Amino acid sequence: MRRIFSPDSPYKVQARSLAIFWTLLIFIACFTPGEDIPQVAVPDADKWTHIFLFGGFTFLWLCARPVRTISSLAGLFLIAVALGAFIEVMQGWLTFLGRSMELMDAIADAVGGILGIGFFCLLAYFATRKDIRK
């Protein structure tokens, strides 16, 4: 497991393919016409979906490029925020989709981005730390 989170990971190509697929999934999910989205009885399901999608986005892109410098983490976070904002603006403009621009969705995207980065860093820490019991 340690090798997944190292900068010289042999799994970068597979992770990049999965990250590209996940990014396409975000676009498909966010540009699906509103009438085609099933209604669920879970409170704020839309916001939880945004958190999950963008958490997966940042996590998978970090697996594809497992560098943990502050600038690379901040850059990926900014990319996630920009992507979320772009999608929200496009939903507002493309009114024929039956979707709307919502600030809370963009905030949920940012929260998901932070959680995905945090989850990656936490797993990387535990995967690469030295066993102190030796």
PDB file of N, CA and C in Angstrom, residues 10-117:
ATOM      1  N   PRO A  10       4.077   3.055  -9.053  1.00  0.00           N
ATOM      2  CA  PRO A  10       3.906   2.378 -10.343  1.00  0.00           C
ATOM      3  C   PRO A  10       2.453   2.382 -10.816  1.00  0.00           C
ATOM      4  N   TYR A  11       1.548   2.918 -10.007  1.00  0.00           N
ATOM      5  CA  TYR A  11       0.124   2.908 -10.326  1.00  0.00           C
ATOM      6  C   TYR A  11      -0.382   4.235 -10.874  1.00  0.00           C
ATOM      7  N   LYS A  12       0.530   5.140 -11.207  1.00  0.00           N
ATOM      8  CA  LYS A  12       0.126   6.474 -11.659  1.00  0.00           C
ATOM      9  C   LYS A  12      -0.714   6.443 -12.928  1.00  0.00           C
ATOM     10  N   VAL A  13      -0.391   5.570 -13.864  1.00  0.00           N
ATOM     11  CA  VAL A  13      -1.130   5.507 -15.132  1.00  0.00           C
ATOM     12  C   VAL A  13      -2.568   5.055 -14.879  1.00  0.00           C
ATOM     13  N   GLN A  14      -2.736   4.022 -14.068  1.00  0.00           N
ATOM     14  CA  GLN A  14      -4.081   3.556 -13.746  1.00  0.00           C
ATOM     15  C   GLN A  14      -4.853   4.617 -12.971  1.00  0.00           C
ATOM     16  N   ALA A  15      -4.170   5.270 -12.039  1.00  0.00           N
ATOM     17  CA  ALA A  15      -4.823   6.314 -11.256  1.00  0.00           C
ATOM     18  C   ALA A  15      -5.218   7.489 -12.150  1.00  0.00           C
ATOM     19  N   ARG A  16      -4.385   7.836 -13.104  1.00  0.00           N
ATOM     20  CA  ARG A  16      -4.711   8.930 -14.024  1.00  0.00           C
ATOM     21  C   ARG A  16      -5.927   8.573 -14.869  1.00  0.00           C
ATOM     22  N   SER A  17      -5.992   7.338 -15.335  1.00  0.00           N
ATOM     23  CA  SER A  17      -7.158   6.907 -16.117  1.00  0.00           C
ATOM     24  C   SER A  17      -8.425   6.983 -15.276  1.00  0.00           C
ATOM     25  N   LEU A  18      -8.343   6.549 -14.033  1.00  0.00           N
ATOM     26  CA  LEU A  18      -9.492   6.600 -13.138  1.00  0.00           C
ATOM     27  C   LEU A  18      -9.872   8.048 -12.817  1.00  0.00           C
ATOM     28  N   ALA A  19      -8.884   8.914 -12.644  1.00  0.00           N
ATOM     29  CA  ALA A  19      -9.150  10.329 -12.359  1.00  0.00           C
ATOM     30  C   ALA A  19      -9.825  11.001 -13.558  1.00  0.00           C
ATOM     31  N   ILE A  20      -9.394  10.672 -14.761  1.00  0.00           N
ATOM     32  CA  ILE A  20     -10.026  11.231 -15.967  1.00  0.00           C
ATOM     33  C   ILE A  20     -11.468  10.741 -16.062  1.00  0.00           C
ATOM     34  N   PHE A  21     -11.674   9.458 -15.818  1.00  0.00           N
ATOM     35  CA  PHE A  21     -13.029   8.902 -15.827  1.00  0.00           C
ATOM     36  C   PHE A  21     -13.902   9.609 -14.790  1.00  0.00           C
ATOM     37  N   TRP A  22     -13.371   9.824 -13.590  1.00  0.00           N
ATOM     38  CA  TRP A  22     -14.131  10.475 -12.520  1.00  0.00           C
ATOM     39  C   TRP A  22     -14.479  11.921 -12.899  1.00  0.00           C
ATOM     40  N   THR A  23     -13.546  12.609 -13.534  1.00  0.00           N
ATOM     41  CA  THR A  23     -13.799  13.978 -13.975  1.00  0.00           C
ATOM     42  C   THR A  23     -14.919  14.003 -15.008  1.00  0.00           C
ATOM     43  N   LEU A  24     -14.905  13.063 -15.938  1.00  0.00           N
ATOM     44  CA  LEU A  24     -15.989  12.955 -16.919  1.00  0.00           C
ATOM     45  C   LEU A  24     -17.320  12.630 -16.230  1.00  0.00           C
ATOM     46  N   LEU A  25     -17.261  11.798 -15.207  1.00  0.00           N
ATOM     47  CA  LEU A  25     -18.464  11.462 -14.443  1.00  0.00           C
ATOM     48  C   LEU A  25     -19.058  12.712 -13.785  1.00  0.00           C
ATOM     49  N   ILE A  26     -18.196  13.594 -13.289  1.00  0.00           N
ATOM     50  CA  ILE A  26     -18.670  14.850 -12.699  1.00  0.00           C
ATOM     51  C   ILE A  26     -19.440  15.662 -13.743  1.00  0.00           C
ATOM     52  N   PHE A  27     -18.871  15.792 -14.935  1.00  0.00           N
ATOM     53  CA  PHE A  27     -19.543  16.552 -15.993  1.00  0.00           C
ATOM     54  C   PHE A  27     -20.872  15.910 -16.380  1.00  0.00           C
ATOM     55  N   ILE A  28     -20.886  14.594 -16.498  1.00  0.00           N
ATOM     56  CA  ILE A  28     -22.133  13.899 -16.855  1.00  0.00           C
ATOM     57  C   ILE A  28     -23.180  14.108 -15.768  1.00  0.00           C
ATOM     58  N   ALA A  29     -22.778  13.942 -14.510  1.00  0.00           N
ATOM     59  CA  ALA A  29     -23.731  14.089 -13.403  1.00  0.00           C
ATOM     60  C   ALA A  29     -24.248  15.520 -13.287  1.00  0.00           C
ATOM     61  N   CYS A  30     -23.377  16.481 -13.479  1.00  0.00           N
ATOM     62  CA  CYS A  30     -23.769  17.880 -13.284  1.00  0.00           C
ATOM     63  C   CYS A  30     -24.504  18.479 -14.476  1.00  0.00           C
ATOM     64  N   PHE A  31     -24.397  17.854 -15.643  1.00  0.00           N
ATOM     65  CA  PHE A  31     -25.096  18.378 -16.810  1.00  0.00           C
ATOM     66  C   PHE A  31     -26.235  17.470 -17.266  1.00  0.00           C
ATOM     67  N   THR A  32     -26.606  16.520 -16.411  1.00  0.00           N
ATOM     68  CA  THR A  32     -27.791  15.714 -16.683  1.00  0.00           C
ATOM     69  C   THR A  32     -29.014  16.597 -16.480  1.00  0.00           C
ATOM     70  N   PRO A  33     -29.965  16.564 -17.398  1.00  0.00           N
ATOM     71  CA  PRO A  33     -31.164  17.399 -17.223  1.00  0.00           C
ATOM     72  C   PRO A  33     -31.853  17.129 -15.882  1.00  0.00           C
ATOM     73  N   GLY A  34     -32.355  18.202 -15.272  1.00  0.00           N
ATOM     74  CA  GLY A  34     -32.962  18.110 -13.952  1.00  0.00           C
ATOM     75  C   GLY A  34     -34.089  17.102 -13.854  1.00  0.00           C
ATOM     76  N   GLU A  35     -34.869  16.960 -14.923  1.00  0.00           N
ATOM     77  CA  GLU A  35     -36.001  16.025 -14.877  1.00  0.00           C
ATOM     78  C   GLU A  35     -35.553  14.568 -14.877  1.00  0.00           C
ATOM     79  N   ASP A  36     -34.302  14.295 -15.283  1.00  0.00           N
ATOM     80  CA  ASP A  36     -33.787  12.927 -15.311  1.00  0.00           C
ATOM     81  C   ASP A  36     -33.142  12.506 -13.994  1.00  0.00           C
ATOM     82  N   ILE A  37     -33.045  13.419 -13.054  1.00  0.00           N
ATOM     83  CA  ILE A  37     -32.424  13.117 -11.770  1.00  0.00           C
ATOM     84  C   ILE A  37     -33.496  12.617 -10.811  1.00  0.00           C
ATOM     85  N   PRO A  38     -33.323  11.415 -10.281  1.00  0.00           N
ATOM     86  CA  PRO A  38     -34.353  10.889  -9.375  1.00  0.00           C
ATOM     87  C   PRO A  38     -34.403  11.689  -8.069  1.00  0.00           C
ATOM     88  N   GLN A  39     -35.601  11.878  -7.566  1.00  0.00           N
ATOM     89  CA  GLN A  39     -35.781  12.553  -6.283  1.00  0.00           C
ATOM     90  C   GLN A  39     -35.603  11.527  -5.165  1.00  0.00           C
ATOM     91  N   VAL A  40     -34.835  11.902  -4.153  1.00  0.00           N
ATOM     92  CA  VAL A  40     -34.606  11.015  -3.011  1.00  0.00           C
ATOM     93  C   VAL A  40     -35.052  11.726  -1.746  1.00  0.00           C
ATOM     94  N   ALA A  41     -35.339  10.926  -0.725  1.00  0.00           N
ATOM     95  CA  ALA A  41     -35.859  11.482   0.523  1.00  0.00           C
ATOM     96  C   ALA A  41     -34.747  11.832   1.509  1.00  0.00           C
ATOM     97  N   VAL A  42     -33.506  11.817   1.068  1.00  0.00           N
ATOM     98  CA  VAL A  42     -32.379  12.145   1.934  1.00  0.00           C
ATOM     99  C   VAL A  42     -32.212  13.667   1.959  1.00  0.00           C
ATOM    100  N   PRO A  43     -32.207  14.260   3.153  1.00  0.00           N
ATOM    101  CA  PRO A  43     -32.021  15.720   3.217  1.00  0.00           C
ATOM    102  C   PRO A  43     -30.677  16.144   2.618  1.00  0.00           C
ATOM    103  N   ASP A  44     -30.691  17.163   1.786  1.00  0.00           N
ATOM    104  CA  ASP A  44     -29.491  17.722   1.164  1.00  0.00           C
ATOM    105  C   ASP A  44     -28.686  16.694   0.362  1.00  0.00           C
ATOM    106  N   ALA A  45     -29.374  15.747  -0.259  1.00  0.00           N
ATOM    107  CA  ALA A  45     -28.684  14.719  -1.050  1.00  0.00           C
ATOM    108  C   ALA A  45     -27.833  15.341  -2.143  1.00  0.00           C
ATOM    109  N   ASP A  46     -28.305  16.432  -2.716  1.00  0.00           N
ATOM    110  CA  ASP A  46     -27.556  17.120  -3.767  1.00  0.00           C
ATOM    111  C   ASP A  46     -26.207  17.614  -3.242  1.00  0.00           C
ATOM    112  N   LYS A  47     -26.198  18.180  -2.066  1.00  0.00           N
ATOM    113  CA  LYS A  47     -24.945  18.701  -1.489  1.00  0.00           C
ATOM    114  C   LYS A  47     -23.991  17.557  -1.153  1.00  0.00           C
ATOM    115  N   TRP A  48     -24.525  16.465  -0.600  1.00  0.00           N
ATOM    116  CA  TRP A  48     -23.683  15.309  -0.285  1.00  0.00           C
ATOM    117  C   TRP A  48     -23.093  14.717  -1.561  1.00  0.00           C
ATOM    118  N   THR A  49     -23.860  14.741  -2.643  1.00  0.00           N
ATOM    119  CA  THR A  49     -23.360  14.247  -3.927  1.00  0.00           C
ATOM    120  C   THR A  49     -22.195  15.108  -4.411  1.00  0.00           C
ATOM    121  N   HIS A  50     -22.319  16.429  -4.289  1.00  0.00           N
ATOM    122  CA  HIS A  50     -21.233  17.328  -4.679  1.00  0.00           C
ATOM    123  C   HIS A  50     -19.986  17.079  -3.822  1.00  0.00           C
ATOM    124  N   ILE A  51     -20.167  16.908  -2.535  1.00  0.00           N
ATOM    125  CA  ILE A  51     -19.027  16.629  -1.647  1.00  0.00           C
ATOM    126  C   ILE A  51     -18.339  15.337  -2.071  1.00  0.00           C
ATOM    127  N   PHE A  52     -19.121  14.294  -2.332  1.00  0.00           N
ATOM    128  CA  PHE A  52     -18.570  13.004  -2.734  1.00  0.00           C
ATOM    129  C   PHE A  52     -17.844  13.098  -4.080  1.00  0.00           C
ATOM    130  N   LEU A  53     -18.473  13.752  -5.052  1.00  0.00           N
ATOM    131  CA  LEU A  53     -17.860  13.854  -6.376  1.00  0.00           C
ATOM    132  C   LEU A  53     -16.535  14.611  -6.336  1.00  0.00           C
ATOM    133  N   PHE A  54     -16.496  15.745  -5.644  1.00  0.00           N
ATOM    134  CA  PHE A  54     -15.280  16.540  -5.631  1.00  0.00           C
ATOM    135  C   PHE A  54     -14.243  16.012  -4.642  1.00  0.00           C
ATOM    136  N   GLY A  55     -14.680  15.301  -3.618  1.00  0.00           N
ATOM    137  CA  GLY A  55     -13.724  14.596  -2.766  1.00  0.00           C
ATOM    138  C   GLY A  55     -13.008  13.511  -3.558  1.00  0.00           C
ATOM    139  N   GLY A  56     -13.778  12.767  -4.343  1.00  0.00           N
ATOM    140  CA  GLY A  56     -13.185  11.750  -5.211  1.00  0.00           C
ATOM    141  C   GLY A  56     -12.274  12.363  -6.257  1.00  0.00           C
ATOM    142  N   PHE A  57     -12.678  13.517  -6.782  1.00  0.00           N
ATOM    143  CA  PHE A  57     -11.870  14.220  -7.788  1.00  0.00           C
ATOM    144  C   PHE A  57     -10.474  14.532  -7.244  1.00  0.00           C
ATOM    145  N   THR A  58     -10.406  15.196  -6.096  1.00  0.00           N
ATOM    146  CA  THR A  58      -9.086  15.578  -5.569  1.00  0.00           C
ATOM    147  C   THR A  58      -8.302  14.346  -5.121  1.00  0.00           C
ATOM    148  N   PHE A  59      -8.974  13.376  -4.511  1.00  0.00           N
ATOM    149  CA  PHE A  59      -8.284  12.171  -4.072  1.00  0.00           C
ATOM    150  C   PHE A  59      -7.665  11.427  -5.253  1.00  0.00           C
ATOM    151  N   LEU A  60      -8.442  11.226  -6.306  1.00  0.00           N
ATOM    152  CA  LEU A  60      -7.939  10.460  -7.450  1.00  0.00           C
ATOM    153  C   LEU A  60      -6.842  11.199  -8.203  1.00  0.00           C
ATOM    154  N   TRP A  61      -6.960  12.528  -8.337  1.00  0.00           N
ATOM    155  CA  TRP A  61      -5.892  13.264  -9.011  1.00  0.00           C
ATOM    156  C   TRP A  61      -4.612  13.264  -8.169  1.00  0.00           C
ATOM    157  N   LEU A  62      -4.739  13.223  -6.844  1.00  0.00           N
ATOM    158  CA  LEU A  62      -3.539  13.098  -6.018  1.00  0.00           C
ATOM    159  C   LEU A  62      -2.922  11.712  -6.148  1.00  0.00           C
ATOM    160  N   CYS A  63      -3.748  10.688  -6.324  1.00  0.00           N
ATOM    161  CA  CYS A  63      -3.208   9.347  -6.568  1.00  0.00           C
ATOM    162  C   CYS A  63      -2.477   9.299  -7.910  1.00  0.00           C
ATOM    163  N   ALA A  64      -2.975  10.058  -8.878  1.00  0.00           N
ATOM    164  CA  ALA A  64      -2.348  10.096 -10.201  1.00  0.00           C
ATOM    165  C   ALA A  64      -1.029  10.854 -10.169  1.00  0.00           C
ATOM    166  N   ARG A  65      -0.929  11.799  -9.275  1.00  0.00           N
ATOM    167  CA  ARG A  65       0.288  12.609  -9.129  1.00  0.00           C
ATOM    168  C   ARG A  65       0.525  12.812  -7.629  1.00  0.00           C
ATOM    169  N   PRO A  66       1.064  11.788  -6.963  1.00  0.00           N
ATOM    170  CA  PRO A  66       1.155  11.812  -5.500  1.00  0.00           C
ATOM    171  C   PRO A  66       2.256  12.718  -4.947  1.00  0.00           C
ATOM    172  N   VAL A  67       2.111  13.995  -5.160  1.00  0.00           N
ATOM    173  CA  VAL A  67       3.047  14.982  -4.623  1.00  0.00           C
ATOM    174  C   VAL A  67       2.311  15.738  -3.529  1.00  0.00           C
ATOM    175  N   ARG A  68       2.950  15.879  -2.373  1.00  0.00           N
ATOM    176  CA  ARG A  68       2.258  16.493  -1.249  1.00  0.00           C
ATOM    177  C   ARG A  68       2.917  17.792  -0.800  1.00  0.00           C
ATOM    178  N   THR A  69       3.327  18.609  -1.735  1.00  0.00           N
ATOM    179  CA  THR A  69       3.824  19.924  -1.346  1.00  0.00           C
ATOM    180  C   THR A  69       2.618  20.829  -1.137  1.00  0.00           C
ATOM    181  N   ILE A  70       2.793  21.837  -0.330  1.00  0.00           N
ATOM    182  CA  ILE A  70       1.698  22.767  -0.056  1.00  0.00           C
ATOM    183  C   ILE A  70       1.205  23.407  -1.349  1.00  0.00           C
ATOM    184  N   SER A  71       2.125  23.776  -2.219  1.00  0.00           N
ATOM    185  CA  SER A  71       1.715  24.436  -3.465  1.00  0.00           C
ATOM    186  C   SER A  71       0.929  23.489  -4.377  1.00  0.00           C
ATOM    187  N   SER A  72       1.297  22.219  -4.436  1.00  0.00           N
ATOM    188  CA  SER A  72       0.547  21.292  -5.297  1.00  0.00           C
ATOM    189  C   SER A  72      -0.828  20.990  -4.700  1.00  0.00           C
ATOM    190  N   LEU A  73      -0.915  20.884  -3.379  1.00  0.00           N
ATOM    191  CA  LEU A  73      -2.213  20.648  -2.742  1.00  0.00           C
ATOM    192  C   LEU A  73      -3.125  21.866  -2.912  1.00  0.00           C
ATOM    193  N   ALA A  74      -2.563  23.052  -2.722  1.00  0.00           N
ATOM    194  CA  ALA A  74      -3.346  24.282  -2.896  1.00  0.00           C
ATOM    195  C   ALA A  74      -3.772  24.434  -4.352  1.00  0.00           C
ATOM    196  N   GLY A  75      -2.879  24.107  -5.273  1.00  0.00           N
ATOM    197  CA  GLY A  75      -3.211  24.194  -6.696  1.00  0.00           C
ATOM    198  C   GLY A  75      -4.350  23.260  -7.065  1.00  0.00           C
ATOM    199  N   LEU A  76      -4.302  22.032  -6.563  1.00  0.00           N
ATOM    200  CA  LEU A  76      -5.375  21.085  -6.856  1.00  0.00           C
ATOM    201  C   LEU A  76      -6.686  21.549  -6.224  1.00  0.00           C
ATOM    202  N   PHE A  77      -6.615  22.102  -5.027  1.00  0.00           N
ATOM    203  CA  PHE A  77      -7.818  22.637  -4.394  1.00  0.00           C
ATOM    204  C   PHE A  77      -8.414  23.762  -5.237  1.00  0.00           C
ATOM    205  N   LEU A  78      -7.561  24.652  -5.721  1.00  0.00           N
ATOM    206  CA  LEU A  78      -8.043  25.755  -6.560  1.00  0.00           C
ATOM    207  C   LEU A  78      -8.649  25.248  -7.871  1.00  0.00           C
ATOM    208  N   ILE A  79      -8.068  24.187  -8.418  1.00  0.00           N
ATOM    209  CA  ILE A  79      -8.638  23.581  -9.634  1.00  0.00           C
ATOM    210  C   ILE A  79     -10.023  23.024  -9.338  1.00  0.00           C
ATOM    211  N   ALA A  80     -10.176  22.354  -8.196  1.00  0.00           N
ATOM    212  CA  ALA A  80     -11.483  21.805  -7.814  1.00  0.00           C
ATOM    213  C   ALA A  80     -12.506  22.919  -7.623  1.00  0.00           C
ATOM    214  N   VAL A  81     -12.099  24.007  -6.962  1.00  0.00           N
ATOM    215  CA  VAL A  81     -13.005  25.145  -6.748  1.00  0.00           C
ATOM    216  C   VAL A  81     -13.382  25.778  -8.090  1.00  0.00           C
ATOM    217  N   ALA A  82     -12.398  25.961  -8.965  1.00  0.00           N
ATOM    218  CA  ALA A  82     -12.665  26.557 -10.272  1.00  0.00           C
ATOM    219  C   ALA A  82     -13.581  25.663 -11.101  1.00  0.00           C
ATOM    220  N   LEU A  83     -13.352  24.365 -11.065  1.00  0.00           N
ATOM    221  CA  LEU A  83     -14.212  23.436 -11.804  1.00  0.00           C
ATOM    222  C   LEU A  83     -15.642  23.493 -11.263  1.00  0.00           C
ATOM    223  N   GLY A  84     -15.778  23.489  -9.942  1.00  0.00           N
ATOM    224  CA  GLY A  84     -17.109  23.576  -9.340  1.00  0.00           C
ATOM    225  C   GLY A  84     -17.807  24.871  -9.700  1.00  0.00           C
ATOM    226  N   ALA A  85     -17.082  25.987  -9.672  1.00  0.00           N
ATOM    227  CA  ALA A  85     -17.666  27.284 -10.027  1.00  0.00           C
ATOM    228  C   ALA A  85     -18.054  27.308 -11.501  1.00  0.00           C
ATOM    229  N   PHE A  86     -17.193  26.775 -12.367  1.00  0.00           N
ATOM    230  CA  PHE A  86     -17.490  26.711 -13.796  1.00  0.00           C
ATOM    231  C   PHE A  86     -18.773  25.919 -14.047  1.00  0.00           C
ATOM    232  N   ILE A  87     -18.892  24.779 -13.389  1.00  0.00           N
ATOM    233  CA  ILE A  87     -20.085  23.944 -13.573  1.00  0.00           C
ATOM    234  C   ILE A  87     -21.335  24.683 -13.111  1.00  0.00           C
ATOM    235  N   GLU A  88     -21.241  25.364 -11.986  1.00  0.00           N
ATOM    236  CA  GLU A  88     -22.410  26.102 -11.485  1.00  0.00           C
ATOM    237  C   GLU A  88     -22.802  27.239 -12.431  1.00  0.00           C
ATOM    238  N   VAL A  89     -21.826  27.957 -12.942  1.00  0.00           N
ATOM    239  CA  VAL A  89     -22.118  29.032 -13.891  1.00  0.00           C
ATOM    240  C   VAL A  89     -22.759  28.458 -15.152  1.00  0.00           C
ATOM    241  N   MET A  90     -22.233  27.374 -15.641  1.00  0.00           N
ATOM    242  CA  MET A  90     -22.795  26.749 -16.845  1.00  0.00           C
ATOM    243  C   MET A  90     -24.215  26.245 -16.584  1.00  0.00           C
ATOM    244  N   GLN A  91     -24.469  25.702 -15.399  1.00  0.00           N
ATOM    245  CA  GLN A  91     -25.833  25.268 -15.086  1.00  0.00           C
ATOM    246  C   GLN A  91     -26.789  26.463 -15.085  1.00  0.00           C
ATOM    247  N   GLY A  92     -26.307  27.608 -14.634  1.00  0.00           N
ATOM    248  CA  GLY A  92     -27.134  28.813 -14.657  1.00  0.00           C
ATOM    249  C   GLY A  92     -27.409  29.307 -16.067  1.00  0.00           C
ATOM    250  N   TRP A  93     -26.430  29.178 -16.941  1.00  0.00           N
ATOM    251  CA  TRP A  93     -26.590  29.643 -18.319  1.00  0.00           C
ATOM    252  C   TRP A  93     -27.404  28.681 -19.165  1.00  0.00           C
ATOM    253  N   LEU A  94     -27.220  27.387 -18.944  1.00  0.00           N
ATOM    254  CA  LEU A  94     -27.892  26.373 -19.760  1.00  0.00           C
ATOM    255  C   LEU A  94     -29.247  26.038 -19.148  1.00  0.00           C
ATOM    256  N   THR A  95     -30.146  26.991 -19.218  1.00  0.00           N
ATOM    257  CA  THR A  95     -31.444  26.846 -18.549  1.00  0.00           C
ATOM    258  C   THR A  95     -32.282  25.699 -19.109  1.00  0.00           C
ATOM    259  N   PHE A  96     -32.031  25.289 -20.347  1.00  0.00           N
ATOM    260  CA  PHE A  96     -32.807  24.200 -20.949  1.00  0.00           C
ATOM    261  C   PHE A  96     -32.566  22.868 -20.239  1.00  0.00           C
ATOM    262  N   LEU A  97     -31.511  22.783 -19.404  1.00  0.00           N
ATOM    263  CA  LEU A  97     -31.244  21.555 -18.658  1.00  0.00           C
ATOM    264  C   LEU A  97     -32.156  21.413 -17.438  1.00  0.00           C
ATOM    265  N   GLY A  98     -32.816  22.497 -17.076  1.00  0.00           N
ATOM    266  CA  GLY A  98     -33.656  22.437 -15.888  1.00  0.00           C
ATOM    267  C   GLY A  98     -32.842  22.425 -14.605  1.00  0.00           C
ATOM    268  N   ARG A  99     -31.625  22.928 -14.674  1.00  0.00           N
ATOM    269  CA  ARG A  99     -30.748  23.021 -13.504  1.00  0.00           C
ATOM    270  C   ARG A  99     -30.569  24.492 -13.187  1.00  0.00           C
ATOM    271  N   SER A 100     -30.058  24.780 -12.012  1.00  0.00           N
ATOM    272  CA  SER A 100     -29.850  26.175 -11.638  1.00  0.00           C
ATOM    273  C   SER A 100     -28.488  26.343 -10.992  1.00  0.00           C
ATOM    274  N   MET A 101     -28.011  27.572 -11.004  1.00  0.00           N
ATOM    275  CA  MET A 101     -26.737  27.903 -10.380  1.00  0.00           C
ATOM    276  C   MET A 101     -26.998  28.092  -8.882  1.00  0.00           C
ATOM    277  N   GLU A 102     -26.248  27.359  -8.055  1.00  0.00           N
ATOM    278  CA  GLU A 102     -26.417  27.451  -6.610  1.00  0.00           C
ATOM    279  C   GLU A 102     -25.066  27.643  -5.940  1.00  0.00           C
ATOM    280  N   LEU A 103     -24.961  28.675  -5.139  1.00  0.00           N
ATOM    281  CA  LEU A 103     -23.732  28.944  -4.402  1.00  0.00           C
ATOM    282  C   LEU A 103     -23.402  27.798  -3.444  1.00  0.00           C
ATOM    283  N   MET A 104     -24.418  27.220  -2.822  1.00  0.00           N
ATOM    284  CA  MET A 104     -24.171  26.142  -1.864  1.00  0.00           C
ATOM    285  C   MET A 104     -23.589  24.902  -2.537  1.00  0.00           C
ATOM    286  N   ASP A 105     -23.915  24.678  -3.805  1.00  0.00           N
ATOM    287  CA  ASP A 105     -23.299  23.567  -4.532  1.00  0.00           C
ATOM    288  C   ASP A 105     -21.810  23.824  -4.714  1.00  0.00           C
ATOM    289  N   ALA A 106     -21.441  25.046  -5.047  1.00  0.00           N
ATOM    290  CA  ALA A 106     -20.029  25.392  -5.210  1.00  0.00           C
ATOM    291  C   ALA A 106     -19.293  25.266  -3.873  1.00  0.00           C
ATOM    292  N   ILE A 107     -19.942  25.644  -2.797  1.00  0.00           N
ATOM    293  CA  ILE A 107     -19.328  25.490  -1.466  1.00  0.00           C
ATOM    294  C   ILE A 107     -19.162  24.011  -1.138  1.00  0.00           C
ATOM    295  N   ALA A 108     -20.166  23.194  -1.470  1.00  0.00           N
ATOM    296  CA  ALA A 108     -20.064  21.750  -1.254  1.00  0.00           C
ATOM    297  C   ALA A 108     -18.921  21.154  -2.079  1.00  0.00           C
ATOM    298  N   ASP A 109     -18.721  21.680  -3.293  1.00  0.00           N
ATOM    299  CA  ASP A 109     -17.596  21.228  -4.121  1.00  0.00           C
ATOM    300  C   ASP A 109     -16.269  21.527  -3.423  1.00  0.00           C
ATOM    301  N   ALA A 110     -16.155  22.723  -2.863  1.00  0.00           N
ATOM    302  CA  ALA A 110     -14.921  23.113  -2.163  1.00  0.00           C
ATOM    303  C   ALA A 110     -14.706  22.246  -0.926  1.00  0.00           C
ATOM    304  N   VAL A 111     -15.777  21.981  -0.186  1.00  0.00           N
ATOM    305  CA  VAL A 111     -15.670  21.118   0.998  1.00  0.00           C
ATOM    306  C   VAL A 111     -15.224  19.720   0.574  1.00  0.00           C
ATOM    307  N   GLY A 112     -15.804  19.208  -0.485  1.00  0.00           N
ATOM    308  CA  GLY A 112     -15.391  17.900  -0.996  1.00  0.00           C
ATOM    309  C   GLY A 112     -13.933  17.890  -1.411  1.00  0.00           C
ATOM    310  N   GLY A 113     -13.481  18.976  -2.054  1.00  0.00           N
ATOM    311  CA  GLY A 113     -12.076  19.071  -2.452  1.00  0.00           C
ATOM    312  C   GLY A 113     -11.148  19.010  -1.254  1.00  0.00           C
ATOM    313  N   ILE A 114     -11.488  19.731  -0.205  1.00  0.00           N
ATOM    314  CA  ILE A 114     -10.674  19.718   1.023  1.00  0.00           C
ATOM    315  C   ILE A 114     -10.675  18.323   1.655  1.00  0.00           C
ATOM    316  N   LEU A 115     -11.848  17.705   1.720  1.00  0.00           N
ATOM    317  CA  LEU A 115     -11.934  16.367   2.325  1.00  0.00           C
ATOM    318  C   LEU A 115     -11.148  15.332   1.527  1.00  0.00           C
ATOM    319  N   GLY A 116     -11.203  15.408   0.200  1.00  0.00           N
ATOM    320  CA  GLY A 116     -10.440  14.472  -0.624  1.00  0.00           C
ATOM    321  C   GLY A 116      -8.941  14.628  -0.427  1.00  0.00           C
ATOM    322  N   ILE A 117      -8.481  15.870  -0.333  1.00  0.00           N
ATOM    323  CA  ILE A 117      -7.063  16.128  -0.085  1.00  0.00           C
ATOM    324  C   ILE A 117      -6.679  15.633   1.305  1.00  0.00           C
TER     325      ILE A 117
END
